[in-house]
């Protein structure tokens, strides 16, 4: 079994617990204006097999295990190739390899169900709770994304990742809506706040596209701390 992929990373430190082998699959149904992997939206011709992934991982397995790491599948959107990810994670479970799915949740519920049944942890990216803000940022509704998270919340270990974009999705009202939604779930997930940055702007320019968030300032420590305070005051655990 093979998947279309964008790239791999052998020293991932921000894609789950420990140090990880990260597989970035290609193809995505969202069009996030802040995406730092603009070149991952389209499905590439490059493919990789499960055997290749496990061979790459096993070269440094002792190192990953010493760091309590494992394999993370990210994207693009990995749920668009759910059969591959499910089988990879199944093989990993049999071999004692810790797995993490990094997803935006913009996929069929059936795909999420398949993959989550073998994922040890899930990083779930939320861009906005307000649907109009979400459409502004991604070009798509967040209805399926929120429904999928509601179903997933009590199934496995989930960390919600929320990117703070100054003056777009970080108002007191926005953060309050995030808290209310998370508290409405069967199990309230922990939250990781990510600061918006424009490091991927050059990729947009290389591909001949104007960068949509030109002029939006990067999020700083004060922005993150403000959102953290709003969430913690409402009982949400922020990592």
XYZ file of C-alpha atoms in Angstrom:
239
model
C 0.000 0.000 0.000
C 1.285 3.435 -0.940
C 0.368 7.061 -0.302
C 1.047 10.345 -2.050
C 3.355 12.392 0.112
C 4.979 15.788 0.351
C 8.036 15.124 2.533
C 9.403 13.415 5.643
C 11.218 14.674 8.713
C 13.432 12.526 10.927
C 13.723 14.938 13.868
C 10.230 16.239 14.591
C 9.959 17.968 17.952
C 6.623 19.795 17.639
C 4.455 17.038 16.180
C 3.566 15.001 19.245
C 5.337 13.669 22.300
C 9.103 13.143 22.227
C 11.162 13.195 19.053
C 9.359 11.799 16.041
C 9.543 10.620 12.478
C 7.014 12.785 10.642
C 5.384 11.863 7.345
C 3.711 14.766 5.538
C 1.109 13.494 3.086
C -0.008 15.641 0.151
C -3.475 16.871 -0.669
C -5.792 19.084 1.412
C -9.407 20.185 1.163
C -8.850 23.465 3.002
C -7.182 26.587 1.653
C -5.811 28.157 4.833
C -4.565 31.676 4.188
C -1.747 31.203 6.704
C -0.598 27.782 5.464
C 3.173 27.380 5.646
C 3.069 24.344 3.330
C 1.174 25.856 0.417
C 2.853 23.348 -1.861
C 1.168 20.448 -0.024
C -2.395 21.290 -1.122
C -2.222 19.414 -4.397
C -1.660 15.673 -4.509
C 1.884 15.046 -5.700
C 3.101 12.229 -7.920
C 5.607 11.154 -5.267
C 4.564 8.022 -3.376
C 5.795 6.181 -0.325
C 4.941 2.720 0.965
C 4.289 1.524 4.501
C 7.404 -0.620 4.260
C 9.489 2.433 3.335
C 8.108 4.419 6.274
C 8.870 1.646 8.740
C 12.322 1.088 7.262
C 13.111 4.804 7.620
C 11.817 4.791 11.185
C 13.714 1.679 12.213
C 17.038 3.210 11.194
C 16.757 5.473 14.231
C 14.290 3.449 16.300
C 16.456 3.227 19.398
C 16.813 6.999 19.323
C 13.060 7.625 18.960
C 12.206 5.164 21.706
C 14.733 6.687 24.094
C 13.016 10.049 23.524
C 9.530 8.493 23.994
C 8.727 9.435 20.418
C 7.249 7.588 17.474
C 5.614 8.269 14.119
C 3.374 11.222 13.269
C 1.379 11.463 10.058
C 0.560 15.037 9.054
C -0.171 16.883 5.851
C -1.762 18.338 3.866
C -4.668 16.403 5.323
C -3.808 12.784 6.169
C -7.455 11.742 6.508
C -7.796 12.081 2.724
C -5.674 8.920 2.544
C -7.307 7.181 5.473
C -6.810 3.617 4.260
C -3.044 4.082 4.119
C -2.817 5.825 7.494
C -5.047 3.218 9.144
C -2.912 0.354 7.887
C 0.323 2.136 8.815
C -0.946 2.772 12.337
C -2.187 -0.810 12.630
C 1.262 -2.068 11.739
C 2.817 0.363 14.197
C 0.572 -0.858 17.009
C 1.588 -4.433 16.348
C 5.227 -3.344 16.467
C 4.923 -1.189 19.582
C 5.453 2.158 17.817
C 3.619 5.187 19.251
C 1.499 6.959 16.632
C 0.056 10.459 16.322
C -2.376 11.810 13.748
C -2.052 15.530 12.967
C -5.323 16.556 11.323
C -7.605 19.511 10.684
C -10.608 17.191 10.809
C -11.900 18.321 7.408
C -12.783 14.853 6.141
C -15.505 12.227 6.158
C -16.477 10.928 9.590
C -15.809 7.397 8.377
C -12.197 8.283 7.588
C -11.649 9.722 11.052
C -13.230 6.654 12.636
C -10.921 4.296 10.758
C -7.699 6.118 11.576
C -8.556 7.038 15.161
C -9.152 3.394 16.035
C -5.384 2.823 15.722
C -3.991 6.268 16.644
C -2.414 6.600 20.090
C -2.820 10.389 20.063
C -4.423 13.021 17.870
C -3.456 16.637 17.290
C -6.609 18.391 16.091
C -6.232 21.779 14.457
C -9.026 24.315 14.942
C -8.812 27.605 13.076
C -11.983 29.279 14.356
C -15.265 28.390 16.057
C -17.263 31.110 14.323
C -18.146 29.679 10.918
C -17.823 33.017 9.116
C -14.315 33.522 10.494
C -13.448 29.946 9.548
C -14.639 30.524 5.997
C -12.611 33.720 5.853
C -9.457 31.858 6.902
C -9.889 28.556 5.057
C -12.509 28.962 2.346
C -14.640 26.220 3.924
C -17.256 25.634 6.594
C -16.168 24.211 9.947
C -19.386 22.249 10.544
C -17.920 18.827 9.735
C -14.725 19.701 11.622
C -16.630 20.516 14.817
C -18.923 17.501 14.423
C -15.927 15.216 13.959
C -14.244 16.568 17.080
C -17.437 16.114 19.073
C -17.509 12.454 18.057
C -13.783 11.991 18.671
C -13.422 13.719 22.045
C -13.906 10.631 24.242
C -12.397 8.067 21.869
C -8.665 8.705 22.246
C -6.147 11.253 23.551
C -6.885 14.533 21.732
C -5.034 17.839 21.915
C -6.701 20.796 20.219
C -4.295 23.121 18.454
C -5.572 26.667 17.978
C -3.540 29.138 15.975
C -3.682 32.702 17.297
C -4.003 35.189 14.416
C -4.048 38.761 15.760
C -7.261 40.695 15.114
C -8.829 37.806 13.190
C -9.607 34.896 15.546
C -8.224 36.005 18.916
C -10.839 38.396 20.305
C -12.333 37.782 23.735
C -15.510 36.686 21.943
C -13.614 34.224 19.729
C -11.731 32.656 22.624
C -14.894 32.535 24.695
C -16.680 30.632 21.922
C -13.756 28.208 21.772
C -13.989 27.561 25.511
C -17.762 27.040 25.426
C -17.509 24.613 22.538
C -14.733 22.559 24.156
C -16.621 22.392 27.446
C -19.683 21.082 25.608
C -17.787 17.950 24.554
C -18.037 14.664 26.462
C -14.384 15.040 27.437
C -12.841 18.514 27.395
C -9.535 18.307 25.490
C -6.396 20.182 26.427
C -5.391 23.069 24.185
C -2.097 24.056 22.622
C -1.944 27.661 21.434
C 0.151 28.266 18.328
C 1.315 31.756 17.348
C 0.630 32.835 13.780
C 3.810 33.487 11.774
C 4.421 34.271 8.117
C 7.403 31.944 7.658
C 5.673 30.196 4.767
C 5.088 33.382 2.806
C 8.022 32.676 0.494
C 6.397 29.430 -0.675
C 3.309 31.308 -1.799
C 5.519 33.743 -3.692
C 7.606 30.952 -5.232
C 4.400 29.386 -6.540
C 3.265 32.705 -8.021
C 0.539 33.418 -5.462
C -0.031 36.576 -3.450
C 0.193 35.918 0.288
C -3.377 36.406 1.619
C -2.419 37.647 5.086
C 0.050 40.260 3.904
C 0.186 42.978 6.558
C -1.176 40.857 9.412
C 1.331 40.975 12.240
C 2.755 37.838 13.745
C 1.426 36.741 17.125
C 3.695 37.482 20.068
C 3.985 36.300 23.645
C 1.407 38.852 24.789
C -1.153 37.551 22.297
C -0.633 33.969 23.434
C -0.767 34.911 27.109
C -4.001 36.826 26.600
C -5.672 33.807 24.983
C -4.206 31.485 27.618
C -5.688 33.607 30.401
C -9.113 33.721 28.741
C -9.150 29.922 28.418
C -7.766 29.041 31.841
C -10.214 31.380 33.529
C -12.937 29.293 31.887
C -11.458 26.017 33.136
C -9.643 24.923 29.970
C -6.212 23.332 30.433
C -3.655 25.029 28.181
C -0.387 23.249 27.538
